[in-house]
Structures are given as C-alpha cells and as structure tokens.
PDB file of C-alpha atoms in Angstrom:
ATOM      1  CA  GLN A  50      11.951   4.026  14.496  1.00 87.00           C
ATOM      2  CA  VAL A  51      10.631   1.994  11.566  1.00 90.00           C
ATOM      3  CA  GLN A  52      11.638   3.163   8.016  1.00 95.00           C
ATOM      4  CA  LEU A  53       9.554   2.161   5.118  1.00 97.00           C
ATOM      5  CA  ILE A  54      10.862   2.634   1.544  1.00 97.00           C
ATOM      6  CA  GLU A  55       8.434   2.393  -1.420  1.00 96.00           C
ATOM      7  CA  SER A  56       9.543   1.661  -5.091  1.00 97.00           C
ATOM      8  CA  GLY A  57       7.844   0.665  -8.356  1.00 97.00           C
ATOM      9  CA  GLY A  58       5.798   3.538  -9.391  1.00 96.00           C
ATOM     10  CA  GLY A  59       5.859   5.071 -12.833  1.00 97.00           C
ATOM     11  CA  LEU A  60       3.867   6.014 -15.903  1.00 98.00           C
ATOM     12  CA  VAL A  61       1.581   3.238 -17.461  1.00 98.00           C
ATOM     13  CA  GLN A  62      -1.274   3.207 -19.972  1.00 98.00           C
ATOM     14  CA  ALA A  63      -4.928   2.466 -18.892  1.00 98.00           C
ATOM     15  CA  GLY A  64      -5.388  -1.322 -18.520  1.00 98.00           C
ATOM     16  CA  GLY A  65      -1.779  -1.896 -17.677  1.00 98.00           C
ATOM     17  CA  SER A  66      -0.016  -3.165 -14.616  1.00 98.00           C
ATOM     18  CA  LEU A  67       2.476  -2.085 -12.051  1.00 98.00           C
ATOM     19  CA  ARG A  68       3.924  -3.732  -8.850  1.00 98.00           C
ATOM     20  CA  LEU A  69       4.835  -1.526  -5.950  1.00 98.00           C
ATOM     21  CA  SER A  70       7.236  -2.652  -3.256  1.00 98.00           C
ATOM     22  CA  CYS A  71       7.683  -1.498   0.421  1.00 98.00           C
ATOM     23  CA  VAL A  72      10.747  -2.572   2.306  1.00 97.00           C
ATOM     24  CA  ALA A  73      10.596  -2.138   6.155  1.00 96.00           C
ATOM     25  CA  SER A  74      13.562  -1.612   8.197  1.00 95.00           C
ATOM     26  CA  GLU A  75      12.290  -3.903  10.820  1.00 90.00           C
ATOM     27  CA  ARG A  76       9.045  -5.992  11.400  1.00 85.00           C
ATOM     28  CA  SER A  77       7.879  -4.630  14.791  1.00 86.00           C
ATOM     29  CA  PHE A  78       4.331  -4.123  13.969  1.00 90.00           C
ATOM     30  CA  TYR A  79       1.312  -6.365  12.980  1.00 93.00           C
ATOM     31  CA  TYR A  80      -0.038  -4.704   9.688  1.00 96.00           C
ATOM     32  CA  MET A  81       1.214  -2.948   6.747  1.00 96.00           C
ATOM     33  CA  GLY A  82      -1.123  -0.961   4.697  1.00 97.00           C
ATOM     34  CA  TRP A  83      -1.049   0.902   1.233  1.00 98.00           C
ATOM     35  CA  PHE A  84      -2.749   4.306   0.973  1.00 98.00           C
ATOM     36  CA  ARG A  85      -2.898   6.778  -1.986  1.00 98.00           C
ATOM     37  CA  GLN A  86      -3.405  10.457  -2.410  1.00 98.00           C
ATOM     38  CA  ALA A  87      -4.578  12.099  -5.575  1.00 97.00           C
ATOM     39  CA  PRO A  88      -4.038  15.754  -6.298  1.00 93.00           C
ATOM     40  CA  GLY A  89      -6.577  17.925  -4.274  1.00 95.00           C
ATOM     41  CA  LYS A  90      -7.933  14.766  -2.600  1.00 97.00           C
ATOM     42  CA  GLU A  91      -7.531  13.267   0.870  1.00 97.00           C
ATOM     43  CA  ARG A  92      -5.274  10.302   1.426  1.00 97.00           C
ATOM     44  CA  GLU A  93      -7.325   7.051   1.204  1.00 98.00           C
ATOM     45  CA  PHE A  94      -7.043   3.464   2.171  1.00 98.00           C
ATOM     46  CA  VAL A  95      -6.158   0.990  -0.633  1.00 98.00           C
ATOM     47  CA  ALA A  96      -5.263  -2.336   0.974  1.00 98.00           C
ATOM     48  CA  ARG A  97      -3.868  -3.997   4.225  1.00 98.00           C
ATOM     49  CA  ILE A  98      -2.073  -7.184   5.159  1.00 97.00           C
ATOM     50  CA  ASN A  99      -1.418  -8.936   8.368  1.00 95.00           C
ATOM     51  CA  TRP A 100       2.224  -9.871   8.513  1.00 91.00           C
ATOM     52  CA  SER A 101       1.842 -13.241  10.278  1.00 91.00           C
ATOM     53  CA  VAL A 102      -1.182 -14.792   8.849  1.00 93.00           C
ATOM     54  CA  GLY A 103      -1.324 -12.830   5.543  1.00 93.00           C
ATOM     55  CA  ARG A 104      -5.145 -11.762   6.032  1.00 96.00           C
ATOM     56  CA  THR A 105      -5.923  -8.977   3.675  1.00 97.00           C
ATOM     57  CA  ASN A 106      -8.431  -6.128   3.190  1.00 97.00           C
ATOM     58  CA  TYR A 107      -9.132  -3.916   0.105  1.00 98.00           C
ATOM     59  CA  ALA A 108     -10.893  -0.751  -0.592  1.00 98.00           C
ATOM     60  CA  ASP A 109     -14.032  -1.422  -2.926  1.00 98.00           C
ATOM     61  CA  SER A 110     -12.439   0.618  -5.468  1.00 97.00           C
ATOM     62  CA  VAL A 111      -9.533  -1.799  -6.128  1.00 98.00           C
ATOM     63  CA  LYS A 112     -11.154  -5.175  -5.252  1.00 98.00           C
ATOM     64  CA  GLY A 113     -10.558  -7.677  -8.000  1.00 97.00           C
ATOM     65  CA  ARG A 114      -7.804  -5.530  -9.490  1.00 98.00           C
ATOM     66  CA  PHE A 115      -5.134  -4.988  -6.701  1.00 98.00           C
ATOM     67  CA  THR A 116      -3.453  -7.800  -4.654  1.00 98.00           C
ATOM     68  CA  ILE A 117      -1.396  -7.079  -1.563  1.00 98.00           C
ATOM     69  CA  SER A 118       1.157  -9.704  -0.425  1.00 97.00           C
ATOM     70  CA  ARG A 119       4.100 -10.040   1.827  1.00 96.00           C
ATOM     71  CA  ASP A 120       7.694 -11.803   1.896  1.00 95.00           C
ATOM     72  CA  ASN A 121       8.405 -12.013   5.556  1.00 92.00           C
ATOM     73  CA  ALA A 122      12.028 -13.118   4.908  1.00 93.00           C
ATOM     74  CA  LYS A 123      12.689  -9.695   2.989  1.00 94.00           C
ATOM     75  CA  ASN A 124      10.448  -7.566   5.321  1.00 94.00           C
ATOM     76  CA  THR A 125       8.734  -6.496   2.125  1.00 96.00           C
ATOM     77  CA  VAL A 126       5.121  -5.920   1.163  1.00 97.00           C
ATOM     78  CA  TYR A 127       3.902  -5.685  -2.406  1.00 98.00           C
ATOM     79  CA  LEU A 128       1.099  -4.178  -4.162  1.00 98.00           C
ATOM     80  CA  GLN A 129       0.185  -5.807  -7.515  1.00 98.00           C
ATOM     81  CA  MET A 130      -1.983  -3.427  -9.605  1.00 98.00           C
ATOM     82  CA  ASN A 131      -3.753  -4.754 -12.671  1.00 98.00           C
ATOM     83  CA  SER A 132      -6.251  -3.176 -14.843  1.00 98.00           C
ATOM     84  CA  LEU A 133      -5.216   0.242 -14.022  1.00 98.00           C
ATOM     85  CA  GLU A 134      -7.408   3.087 -14.628  1.00 97.00           C
ATOM     86  CA  PRO A 135      -6.618   6.884 -15.000  1.00 97.00           C
ATOM     87  CA  GLU A 136      -8.633   7.241 -11.596  1.00 97.00           C
ATOM     88  CA  ASP A 137      -5.874   5.261 -10.004  1.00 98.00           C
ATOM     89  CA  THR A 138      -3.326   7.972 -10.565  1.00 98.00           C
ATOM     90  CA  ALA A 139      -1.839   9.044  -7.278  1.00 98.00           C
ATOM     91  CA  VAL A 140       0.960   8.942  -4.929  1.00 98.00           C
ATOM     92  CA  TYR A 141       1.079   5.692  -3.154  1.00 98.00           C
ATOM     93  CA  TYR A 142       2.332   5.214   0.339  1.00 98.00           C
ATOM     94  CA  CYS A 143       2.950   2.284   2.659  1.00 98.00           C
ATOM     95  CA  ALA A 144       2.441   2.576   6.353  1.00 97.00           C
ATOM     96  CA  SER A 145       2.648   0.341   9.263  1.00 96.00           C
ATOM     97  CA  THR A 146       0.435  -0.170  12.445  1.00 96.00           C
ATOM     98  CA  ASN A 147      -0.306  -2.509  15.316  1.00 95.00           C
ATOM     99  CA  VAL A 148      -4.160  -2.096  14.860  1.00 94.00           C
ATOM    100  CA  PRO A 149      -6.491  -3.576  12.350  1.00 93.00           C
ATOM    101  CA  THR A 150      -7.699  -0.347  10.947  1.00 95.00           C
ATOM    102  CA  THR A 151      -8.156   1.276   7.590  1.00 95.00           C
ATOM    103  CA  ASN A 152      -8.137   4.680   9.047  1.00 96.00           C
ATOM    104  CA  ARG A 153      -4.772   6.639   8.044  1.00 96.00           C
ATOM    105  CA  ALA A 154      -4.879   8.125  11.662  1.00 97.00           C
ATOM    106  CA  GLY A 155      -4.068   4.702  13.105  1.00 96.00           C
ATOM    107  CA  TYR A 156      -0.901   4.216  11.192  1.00 97.00           C
ATOM    108  CA  ASP A 157       2.339   5.176  13.003  1.00 95.00           C
ATOM    109  CA  TYR A 158       5.188   4.999  10.386  1.00 96.00           C
ATOM    110  CA  TRP A 159       4.877   6.061   6.588  1.00 97.00           C
ATOM    111  CA  GLY A 160       7.118   5.900   3.609  1.00 97.00           C
ATOM    112  CA  GLN A 161       7.961   8.855   1.520  1.00 97.00           C
ATOM    113  CA  GLY A 162       5.423   7.739  -1.345  1.00 97.00           C
ATOM    114  CA  THR A 163       5.951   6.569  -4.870  1.00 98.00           C
ATOM    115  CA  GLN A 164       4.049   8.336  -7.905  1.00 98.00           C
ATOM    116  CA  VAL A 165       1.782   6.214 -10.106  1.00 98.00           C
ATOM    117  CA  THR A 166       0.422   7.806 -13.286  1.00 98.00           C
ATOM    118  CA  VAL A 167      -2.157   5.969 -15.602  1.00 98.00           C
ATOM    119  CA  SER A 168      -2.603   7.641 -18.937  1.00 97.00           C
ATOM    120  CA  SER A 169      -5.884   7.147 -20.756  1.00 93.00           C
TER     121      SER A 169
END
C-alpha cells in the first residue's frame, strides 16, 4: 500500500508563498495530484503531474500562481504556492492515481493533509 506524507503547510499573510511537499513510499503509479478542502466545502482538484514526463494540469483558480513539480530520485512532489489569497485557506492533500483524471474519486491513495491558512 502506498503511503503519502505531506508537509510544508502553515500560516502566511496574503501575497505570501508556501511550498508543500509530498513524499511517496513508492512510485508504483503514474500521476500525483494535489487537492484541497476548505471548511464546509467539497474537496477540490488543485494540480496534477505525470511522474515520468512531468506533464502538469492546474485548476483555473490557481493557474499562474501555483506550480507542481517532482523529484523522481526522492519520490517527492512539490506544490509551490505564490501570491496566496485568503480563499486558498484549506487542508491540502496529495493523492496518487494511474489514470489522468482531476476527479477525486479516481485517486487511490491519499495523504493525511496539511493545513494552509492565509490571513488577510
């Protein structure tokens, strides 16, 4: 069973930056995604990356501000978040899948999540 461990969350002022990390116990899947869930809202797709070729996809709400990347040697995926807004406040989760989907139902393994809080 794949284990995913996120880190890097915290409290930041609007306009600031954070970098999240997700370490995978193994790389037996094709894609890693980041999702987020704000209080009272459904978990939503943020970004996705293909492990082998590095192709990326982003939600419209984060395009131009967030960047997903990976380090294959470390089995680690990153989410660099710039120009953060209070609306970005949420618990951020990484998840793995073998299919090119942005639907959370298509992801097989999930991390425990890391809290990101953006103050205005």
